[in-house]
Coordinates of C-alpha atoms in Angstrom, one line a residue:
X670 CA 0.0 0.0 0.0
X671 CA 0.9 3.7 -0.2
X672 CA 0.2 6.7 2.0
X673 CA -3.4 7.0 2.6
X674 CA -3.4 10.6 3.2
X675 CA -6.5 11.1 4.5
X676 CA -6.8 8.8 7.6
X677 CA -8.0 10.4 10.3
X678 CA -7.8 14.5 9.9
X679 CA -9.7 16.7 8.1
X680 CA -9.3 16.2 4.2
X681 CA -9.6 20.4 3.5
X682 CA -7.0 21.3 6.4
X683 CA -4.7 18.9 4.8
X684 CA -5.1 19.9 1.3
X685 CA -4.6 23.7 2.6
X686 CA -1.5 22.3 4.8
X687 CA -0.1 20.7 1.7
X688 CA -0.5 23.4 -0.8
X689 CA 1.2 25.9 1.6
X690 CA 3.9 23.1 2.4
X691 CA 4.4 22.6 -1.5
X692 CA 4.5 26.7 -2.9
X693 CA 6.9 27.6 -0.9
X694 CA 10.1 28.9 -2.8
X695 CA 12.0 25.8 -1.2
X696 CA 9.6 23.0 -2.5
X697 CA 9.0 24.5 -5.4
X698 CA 13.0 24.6 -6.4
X699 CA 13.2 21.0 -5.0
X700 CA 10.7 19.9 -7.8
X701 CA 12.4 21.7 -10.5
X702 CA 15.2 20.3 -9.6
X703 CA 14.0 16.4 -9.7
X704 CA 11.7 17.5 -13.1
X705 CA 15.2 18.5 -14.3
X706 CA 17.5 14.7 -12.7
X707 CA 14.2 13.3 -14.8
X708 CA 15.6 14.2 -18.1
X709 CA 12.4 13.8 -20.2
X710 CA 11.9 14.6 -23.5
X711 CA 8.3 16.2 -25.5
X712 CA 6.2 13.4 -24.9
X713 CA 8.2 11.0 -22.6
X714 CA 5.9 8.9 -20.4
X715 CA 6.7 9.7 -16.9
X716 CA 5.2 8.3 -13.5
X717 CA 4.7 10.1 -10.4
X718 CA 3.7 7.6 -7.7
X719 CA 1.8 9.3 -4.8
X720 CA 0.6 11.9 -6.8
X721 CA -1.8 13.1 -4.2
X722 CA -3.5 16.4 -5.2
X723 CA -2.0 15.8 -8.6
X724 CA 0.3 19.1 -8.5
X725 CA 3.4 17.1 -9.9
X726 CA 1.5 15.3 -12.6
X727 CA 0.2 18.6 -14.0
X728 CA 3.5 20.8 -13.8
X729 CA 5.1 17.5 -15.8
X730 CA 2.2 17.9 -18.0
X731 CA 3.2 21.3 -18.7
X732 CA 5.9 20.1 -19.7
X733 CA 5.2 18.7 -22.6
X734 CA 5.6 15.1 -20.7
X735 CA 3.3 12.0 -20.9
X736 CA 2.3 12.4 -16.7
X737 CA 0.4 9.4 -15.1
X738 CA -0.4 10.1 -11.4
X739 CA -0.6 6.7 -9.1
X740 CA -2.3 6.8 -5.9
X741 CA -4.8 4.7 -3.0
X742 CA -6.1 7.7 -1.4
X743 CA -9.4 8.3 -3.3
X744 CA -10.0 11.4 -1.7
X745 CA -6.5 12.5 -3.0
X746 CA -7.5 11.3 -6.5
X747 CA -11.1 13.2 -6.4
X748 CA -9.5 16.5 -5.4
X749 CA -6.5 16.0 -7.6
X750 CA -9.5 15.6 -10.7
X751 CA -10.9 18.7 -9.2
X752 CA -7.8 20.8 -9.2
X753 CA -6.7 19.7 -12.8
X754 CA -9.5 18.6 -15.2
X755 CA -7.8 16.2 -17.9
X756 CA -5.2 14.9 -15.1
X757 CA -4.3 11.8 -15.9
X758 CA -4.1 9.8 -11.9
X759 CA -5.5 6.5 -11.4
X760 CA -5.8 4.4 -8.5
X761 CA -2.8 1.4 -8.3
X762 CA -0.3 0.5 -5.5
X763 CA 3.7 1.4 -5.8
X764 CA 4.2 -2.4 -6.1
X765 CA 2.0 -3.0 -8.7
X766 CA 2.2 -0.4 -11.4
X767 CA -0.5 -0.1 -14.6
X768 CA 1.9 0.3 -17.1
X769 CA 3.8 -2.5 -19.2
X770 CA 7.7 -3.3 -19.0
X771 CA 9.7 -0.6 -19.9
X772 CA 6.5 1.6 -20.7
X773 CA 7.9 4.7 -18.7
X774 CA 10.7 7.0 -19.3
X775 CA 10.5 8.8 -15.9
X776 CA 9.9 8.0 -12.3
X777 CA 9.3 10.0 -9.4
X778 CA 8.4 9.5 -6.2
X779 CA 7.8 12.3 -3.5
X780 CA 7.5 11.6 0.2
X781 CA 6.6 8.0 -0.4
X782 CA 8.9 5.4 0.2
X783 CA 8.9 5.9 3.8
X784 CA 5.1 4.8 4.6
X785 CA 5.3 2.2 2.1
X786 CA 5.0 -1.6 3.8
X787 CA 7.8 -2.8 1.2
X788 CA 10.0 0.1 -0.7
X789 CA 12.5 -2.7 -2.1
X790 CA 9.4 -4.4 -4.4
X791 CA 8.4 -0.9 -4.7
X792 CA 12.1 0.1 -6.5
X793 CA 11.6 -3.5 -8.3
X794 CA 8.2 -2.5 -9.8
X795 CA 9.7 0.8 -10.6
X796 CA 12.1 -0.6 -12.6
X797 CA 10.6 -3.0 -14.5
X798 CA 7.9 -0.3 -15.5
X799 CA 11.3 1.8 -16.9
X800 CA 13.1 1.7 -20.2
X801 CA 16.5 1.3 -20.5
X802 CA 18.2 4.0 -20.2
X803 CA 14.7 5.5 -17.9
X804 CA 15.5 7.7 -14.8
X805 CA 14.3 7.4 -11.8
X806 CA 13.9 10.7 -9.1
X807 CA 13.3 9.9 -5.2
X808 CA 12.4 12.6 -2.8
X809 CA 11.9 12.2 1.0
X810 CA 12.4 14.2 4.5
X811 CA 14.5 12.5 7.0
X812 CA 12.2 12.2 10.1
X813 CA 15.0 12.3 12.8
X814 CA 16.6 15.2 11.8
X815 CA 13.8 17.8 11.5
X816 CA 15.3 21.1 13.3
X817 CA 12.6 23.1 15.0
X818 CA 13.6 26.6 17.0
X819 CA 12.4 26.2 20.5
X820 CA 13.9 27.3 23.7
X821 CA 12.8 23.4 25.3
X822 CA 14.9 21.8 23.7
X823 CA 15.2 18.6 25.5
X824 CA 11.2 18.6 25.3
X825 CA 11.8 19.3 21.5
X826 CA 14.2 16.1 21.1
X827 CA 11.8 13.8 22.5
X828 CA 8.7 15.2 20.1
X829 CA 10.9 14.8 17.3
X830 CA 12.0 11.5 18.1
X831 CA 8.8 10.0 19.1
X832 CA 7.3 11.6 16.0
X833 CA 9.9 9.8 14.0
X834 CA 8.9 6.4 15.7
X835 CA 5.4 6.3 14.3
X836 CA 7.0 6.4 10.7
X837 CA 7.3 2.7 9.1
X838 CA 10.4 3.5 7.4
X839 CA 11.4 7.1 9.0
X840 CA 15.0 7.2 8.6
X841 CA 15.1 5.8 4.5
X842 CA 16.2 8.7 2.5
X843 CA 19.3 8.7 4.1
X844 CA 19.6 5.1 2.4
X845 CA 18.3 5.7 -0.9
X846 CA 21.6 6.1 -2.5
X847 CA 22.2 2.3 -1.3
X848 CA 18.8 1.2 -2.5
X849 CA 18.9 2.4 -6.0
X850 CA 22.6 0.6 -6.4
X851 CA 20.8 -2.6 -4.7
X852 CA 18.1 -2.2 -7.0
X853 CA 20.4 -2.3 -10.6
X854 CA 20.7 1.1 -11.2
X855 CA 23.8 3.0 -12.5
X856 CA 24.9 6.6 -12.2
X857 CA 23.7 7.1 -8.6
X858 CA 23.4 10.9 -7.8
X859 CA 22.4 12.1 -4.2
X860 CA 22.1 15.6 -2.9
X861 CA 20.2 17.1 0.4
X862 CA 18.3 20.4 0.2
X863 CA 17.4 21.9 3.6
X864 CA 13.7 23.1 3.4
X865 CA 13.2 26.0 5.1
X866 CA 9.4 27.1 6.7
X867 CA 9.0 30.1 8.5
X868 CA 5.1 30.9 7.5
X869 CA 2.5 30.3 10.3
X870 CA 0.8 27.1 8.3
X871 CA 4.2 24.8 9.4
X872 CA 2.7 25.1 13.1
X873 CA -0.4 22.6 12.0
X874 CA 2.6 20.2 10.8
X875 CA 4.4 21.3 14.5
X876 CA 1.4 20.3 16.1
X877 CA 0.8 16.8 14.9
X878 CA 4.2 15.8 16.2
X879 CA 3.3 17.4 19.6
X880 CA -0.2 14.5 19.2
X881 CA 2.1 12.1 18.0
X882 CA 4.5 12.3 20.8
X883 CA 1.6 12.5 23.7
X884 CA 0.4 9.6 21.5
X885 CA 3.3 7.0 22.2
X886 CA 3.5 8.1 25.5
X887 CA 6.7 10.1 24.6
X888 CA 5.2 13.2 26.5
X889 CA 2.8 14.3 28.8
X890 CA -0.2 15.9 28.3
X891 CA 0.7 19.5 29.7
X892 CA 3.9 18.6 27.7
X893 CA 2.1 18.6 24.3
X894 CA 0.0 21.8 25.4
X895 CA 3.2 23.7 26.4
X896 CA 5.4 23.1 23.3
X897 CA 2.6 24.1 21.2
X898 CA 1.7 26.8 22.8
X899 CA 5.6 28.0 22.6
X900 CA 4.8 27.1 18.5
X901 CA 1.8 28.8 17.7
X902 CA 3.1 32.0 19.4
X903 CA 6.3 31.8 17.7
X904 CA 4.0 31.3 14.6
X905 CA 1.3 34.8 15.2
X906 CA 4.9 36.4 16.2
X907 CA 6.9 35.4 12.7
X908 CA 9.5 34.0 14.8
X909 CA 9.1 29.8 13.7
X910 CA 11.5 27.9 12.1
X911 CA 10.9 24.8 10.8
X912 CA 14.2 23.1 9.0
X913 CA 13.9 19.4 7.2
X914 CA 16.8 18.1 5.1
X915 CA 15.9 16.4 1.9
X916 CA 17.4 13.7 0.1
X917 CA 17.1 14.1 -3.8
X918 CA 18.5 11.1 -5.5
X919 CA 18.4 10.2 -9.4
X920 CA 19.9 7.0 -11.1
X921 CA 19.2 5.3 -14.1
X922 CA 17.7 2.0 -15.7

């Protein structure tokens, strides 16, 4: 299975926290960037597997590309046909693609792999689905090393920690250099891009790791209550900061 992104939380607060998440300057460079590692040419079928709202598959569109948007969230795939009429998603699992062998030119993959049950048969399907000669983009956050400015910092450790914990896979980008080379792909590239947020939305994002922590028992109550409270005044005083490392790698088939 993939992310079901609507599982308990309001599906309009989440669209609105993902749309403020994904126009900032940061996110936005970070997906040129990967459109770029993809290499496609006018026409070029590409894939973009947890498409979500469907924001990647129409910017690919755009250009000129081929986009098919995968996803098992159907309220994903009903507000990504919403957004952009024509949008070509469809429901399927990362491990079981609807395209033939060596269909696809491009694969991407944005926040995925780490809520995914099995990411190496994921990779597998992803390359059998590529050409020779097909490239392959993978995106992800590294859960344990999210900075966040807060004057509790031991408090702040534990909430990020905890957070982490709840996360099948939550430390993976770090490895997907090793993956792809485990997988049977060549020319291995890997950078990290810190993304910065400093805009009042990230203190919804803030907030779930304070629920998650109290969640696991991580933290108490007033805990929870006390770092976001620090948060959501740092937030309504432009004084958050919110810093996640991202690992941007790109090989090919």
């Amino acid at each position: 299975m993939m992310k079901t992104h609507s599982d308990h939380i309001d599906v309009t607060t989440l669209i609105r926290t993902l749309d403020a998440a994904e126009s900032t300057p940061g996110a936005v460079a970070l997906r040129e960037r990967g459109y770029e590692l993809l290499g496609l040419n006018p026409g070029a079928t590409v894939l973009d597997v947890g498409c979500g709202t469907g924001r990647a598959v129409a910017e690919l569109a755009e250009r000129g590309a081929r986009a098919i948007g995968v996803d098992l969230d159907p309220v994903m795939l009903a507000a990504a046909r919403e957004r952009f009429p024509g949008a070509d998603v469809r429901a399927a699992d990362a491990a079981e693609l609807p395209l033939a062998a060596g269909e696809a030119h491009g694969y991407r993959a944005d926040k995925v792999l780490h809520i995914l049950p099995d990411p190496e048969s994921a990779l597998a399907e992803a390359r059998r689905v590529l050409a020779p000669g097909g490239r392959i983009v993978l995106v992800g956050q590294d859960w344990d090393t999210m900075v966040v400015d807060s004057g509790l910092g031991e408090l702040t450790r534990r909430i990020i920690a905890a957070r982490a914990d709840t996360i099948p896979h939550p430390r993976i980008a770090r490895a997907y250099r090793n993956l792809l080379l485990d997988g049977g792909f060549t020319d291995v590239t890997l950078e990290v891009h810190t993304m910065i947020r400093t805009d009042a939305a990230a203190r919804l994002l803030l907030a779930k790791h304070a629920t998650a922590a109290h969640d696991t028992g991580a933290i108490t109550a007033a805990e929870a209550e006390q770092w976001t409270a620090d948060q959501n005044h740092r937030a309504a005083t432009d004084r958050l900061l919110l810093a996640i490392p991202m690992f941007l790698a790109a090989a090919t088939r």
